[in-house]
Amino acid sequence: MQPIFTMQYAEFAVADYLSKKLKDVSVFVPASAQEKGIDLLLYRFDHGCNKANTVQVKMSRTYYNIKGNSAFPYYLWFNRFPVQPNANWYILVGIYAEHPESGQNGEVKGTQWGTIMLAFTNKEMSVFMSEVKQKKDPTKDDKMFGFGFNDSHMIFQTRGYREKRDMSSYLIENRLDEIRHSFL
């Protein structure tokens, strides 16, 4: 019998990134989809104790600003979602084509792919979701929220808040120490 296992690409990207960046941490993938709110488990054996963090992953396709009439070439859009109490971390993922290689007649020869990830604690995600409001009527919840970015080092919330706000501090590379030290 051949083993069969599949997982969403965003979950794979997060697991791969964290396993490379957090050397003292193991990344586990649940074999069952029964536990709502948990896509990955981070595990560390520390001073005789088993310690774990649960991770919920959300992914957006990337939308491109082809006309060049906007501040950002790349956009991510997410549907509003309920924050699960059993997820320690929420990681929002976007995968985008950085620089397509063009051939002689304008055909695309190859594409280099980039990944951008934002990491929020459960409490931060709860606050963030409570702030996702419509620009026209800030008393009403927006059904979506979005981000715009030029590259993987700066990202701004562009929908779901009254004004554009810098969210770069939530980029996963800026949160690695917090993730490393957040084990229960």
Short mmCIF file of C-alpha atoms in Angstrom, two decimals:
data_model
loop_
_atom_site.label_atom_id
_atom_site.label_comp_id
_atom_site.label_asym_id
_atom_site.label_seq_id
_atom_site.Cartn_x
_atom_site.Cartn_y
_atom_site.Cartn_z
CA MET A 1 0.00 0.00 0.00
CA GLN A 2 1.36 3.42 -0.96
CA PRO A 3 1.23 6.16 1.68
CA ILE A 4 -0.90 9.14 0.67
CA PHE A 5 -0.72 12.49 2.41
CA THR A 6 -1.68 15.94 1.19
CA MET A 7 -1.77 19.36 2.77
CA GLN A 8 -2.63 22.88 1.70
CA TYR A 9 0.32 24.74 0.18
CA ALA A 10 0.05 27.61 2.68
CA GLU A 11 0.34 25.17 5.57
CA PHE A 12 3.35 23.55 3.91
CA ALA A 13 4.99 26.98 3.36
CA VAL A 14 4.51 27.94 7.01
CA ALA A 15 5.72 24.54 8.29
CA ASP A 16 8.77 24.68 6.00
CA TYR A 17 9.62 28.26 7.02
CA LEU A 18 9.25 27.65 10.76
CA SER A 19 11.17 24.36 10.68
CA LYS A 20 14.09 26.16 9.00
CA LYS A 21 14.03 29.26 11.22
CA LEU A 22 13.27 27.70 14.61
CA LYS A 23 16.00 25.09 14.96
CA ASP A 24 14.96 23.90 18.44
CA VAL A 25 11.31 23.42 17.44
CA SER A 26 9.57 20.55 15.63
CA VAL A 27 6.60 21.20 13.37
CA PHE A 28 3.80 18.63 13.42
CA VAL A 29 0.93 18.38 10.94
CA PRO A 30 -2.34 16.96 12.29
CA ALA A 31 -3.33 13.77 10.46
CA SER A 32 -6.97 14.54 11.20
CA ALA A 33 -9.00 17.61 10.30
CA GLN A 34 -11.22 17.10 13.33
CA GLU A 35 -9.71 19.81 15.51
CA LYS A 36 -11.07 23.11 14.25
CA GLY A 37 -8.58 25.95 14.45
CA ILE A 38 -5.36 23.93 14.37
CA ASP A 39 -3.40 23.50 11.15
CA LEU A 40 0.07 23.00 12.64
CA LEU A 41 1.55 22.15 16.01
CA LEU A 42 4.91 23.55 17.12
CA TYR A 43 6.60 21.32 19.70
CA ARG A 44 9.66 21.64 21.91
CA PHE A 45 10.96 19.48 24.74
CA ASP A 46 12.29 21.98 27.26
CA HIS A 47 13.81 21.22 30.70
CA GLY A 48 11.93 17.93 30.99
CA CYS A 49 8.60 19.36 29.80
CA ASN A 50 6.65 18.96 26.58
CA LYS A 51 5.69 22.41 25.27
CA ALA A 52 3.49 23.21 22.30
CA ASN A 53 1.97 26.03 20.28
CA THR A 54 -0.96 25.65 17.92
CA VAL A 55 -1.05 27.49 14.59
CA GLN A 56 -3.96 28.40 12.34
CA VAL A 57 -2.99 29.26 8.74
CA LYS A 58 -5.06 31.45 6.42
CA MET A 59 -4.14 32.08 2.80
CA SER A 60 -5.05 34.65 0.19
CA ARG A 61 -4.33 34.54 -3.47
CA THR A 62 -2.38 37.56 -4.65
CA TYR A 63 -4.05 40.22 -6.73
CA TYR A 64 -1.81 42.24 -9.03
CA ASN A 65 -2.05 45.93 -9.83
CA ILE A 66 -1.47 45.60 -13.57
CA LYS A 67 -2.54 49.15 -14.48
CA GLY A 68 -0.09 50.74 -12.06
CA ASN A 69 -2.76 53.08 -10.70
CA SER A 70 -2.26 52.13 -7.09
CA ALA A 71 0.36 52.46 -4.36
CA PHE A 72 1.18 48.74 -4.35
CA PRO A 73 1.83 46.14 -7.05
CA TYR A 74 0.55 43.27 -4.86
CA TYR A 75 -2.62 42.86 -2.78
CA LEU A 76 -3.94 40.15 -0.46
CA TRP A 77 -7.62 39.85 0.45
CA PHE A 78 -9.00 37.75 3.29
CA ASN A 79 -12.55 37.02 4.34
CA ARG A 80 -13.34 37.92 7.91
CA PHE A 81 -13.22 34.79 10.06
CA PRO A 82 -13.99 33.84 13.66
CA VAL A 83 -10.94 33.65 15.91
CA GLN A 84 -10.67 30.15 17.37
CA PRO A 85 -9.76 30.05 21.08
CA ASN A 86 -7.46 27.03 20.64
CA ALA A 87 -5.07 28.66 18.12
CA ASN A 88 -2.05 30.26 19.81
CA TRP A 89 -0.86 31.85 16.55
CA TYR A 90 -2.53 32.94 13.32
CA ILE A 91 -0.36 33.13 10.23
CA LEU A 92 -1.70 34.88 7.14
CA VAL A 93 0.03 33.81 3.92
CA GLY A 94 0.30 35.23 0.43
CA ILE A 95 2.24 33.71 -2.45
CA TYR A 96 3.04 35.97 -5.38
CA ALA A 97 5.01 36.05 -8.63
CA GLU A 98 7.95 38.37 -7.98
CA HIS A 99 9.57 38.85 -11.37
CA PRO A 100 8.39 36.89 -14.37
CA GLU A 101 11.22 36.25 -16.83
CA SER A 102 10.29 37.39 -20.33
CA GLY A 103 11.41 35.77 -23.55
CA GLN A 104 12.06 37.37 -26.94
CA ASN A 105 8.44 37.81 -28.03
CA GLY A 106 7.06 38.77 -24.63
CA GLU A 107 6.28 35.19 -23.59
CA VAL A 108 6.94 34.30 -19.99
CA LYS A 109 9.89 31.93 -19.65
CA GLY A 110 9.79 31.46 -15.90
CA THR A 111 8.52 32.94 -12.69
CA GLN A 112 10.20 33.48 -9.36
CA TRP A 113 7.74 33.02 -6.50
CA GLY A 114 7.77 34.92 -3.23
CA THR A 115 5.92 34.27 0.01
CA ILE A 116 4.81 36.85 2.52
CA MET A 117 3.53 35.88 5.98
CA LEU A 118 2.03 37.85 8.83
CA ALA A 119 2.00 36.32 12.33
CA PHE A 120 -0.49 37.29 15.05
CA THR A 121 -1.01 35.88 18.52
CA ASN A 122 -4.57 34.81 19.30
CA LYS A 123 -5.13 37.98 21.33
CA GLU A 124 -3.69 40.19 18.56
CA MET A 125 -5.90 38.50 15.96
CA SER A 126 -8.96 39.00 18.16
CA VAL A 127 -8.19 42.72 18.47
CA PHE A 128 -7.40 42.96 14.74
CA MET A 129 -10.72 41.32 13.80
CA SER A 130 -12.63 43.64 16.13
CA GLU A 131 -11.06 46.58 14.26
CA VAL A 132 -11.98 45.33 10.76
CA LYS A 133 -14.58 47.96 9.90
CA GLN A 134 -15.96 49.55 6.76
CA LYS A 135 -14.31 52.81 5.71
CA LYS A 136 -17.65 54.38 4.71
CA ASP A 137 -19.34 53.45 7.97
CA PRO A 138 -16.83 52.62 10.73
CA THR A 139 -19.65 51.41 12.99
CA LYS A 140 -20.18 48.38 10.70
CA ASP A 141 -17.95 45.35 10.37
CA ASP A 142 -16.32 44.82 6.97
CA LYS A 143 -16.71 41.32 5.53
CA MET A 144 -13.14 41.41 4.20
CA PHE A 145 -9.75 42.86 5.02
CA GLY A 146 -6.75 43.35 2.80
CA PHE A 147 -3.09 44.23 2.58
CA GLY A 148 -0.94 45.90 -0.05
CA PHE A 149 2.81 45.45 -0.43
CA ASN A 150 5.75 46.19 -2.73
CA ASP A 151 8.03 43.40 -1.52
CA SER A 152 8.25 41.04 1.41
CA HIS A 153 9.71 43.64 3.83
CA MET A 154 6.86 46.15 4.15
CA ILE A 155 3.11 45.57 4.15
CA PHE A 156 0.14 47.83 4.83
CA GLN A 157 -3.48 47.13 5.70
CA THR A 158 -5.49 48.64 2.84
CA ARG A 159 -9.00 47.39 3.57
CA GLY A 160 -10.89 46.88 6.81
CA TYR A 161 -9.49 49.90 8.62
CA ARG A 162 -10.29 53.60 8.42
CA GLU A 163 -6.87 54.42 6.96
CA LYS A 164 -3.87 52.65 5.50
CA ARG A 165 -1.75 51.32 8.36
CA ASP A 166 1.70 49.80 8.47
CA MET A 167 1.55 46.12 9.45
CA SER A 168 5.24 45.36 8.83
CA SER A 169 5.88 44.61 12.50
CA TYR A 170 3.62 41.54 12.06
CA LEU A 171 5.74 40.05 9.27
CA ILE A 172 6.76 36.60 10.44
CA GLU A 173 10.48 37.32 10.22
CA ASN A 174 9.93 40.11 12.79
CA ARG A 175 8.06 37.73 15.13
CA LEU A 176 10.40 34.71 15.23
CA ASP A 177 11.78 35.50 18.70
CA GLU A 178 8.25 35.91 20.05
CA ILE A 179 7.17 32.62 18.51
CA ARG A 180 10.30 30.90 19.86
CA HIS A 181 9.58 32.19 23.40
CA SER A 182 5.81 31.74 23.43
CA PHE A 183 5.62 28.05 24.31
CA LEU A 184 3.20 27.12 27.06
#
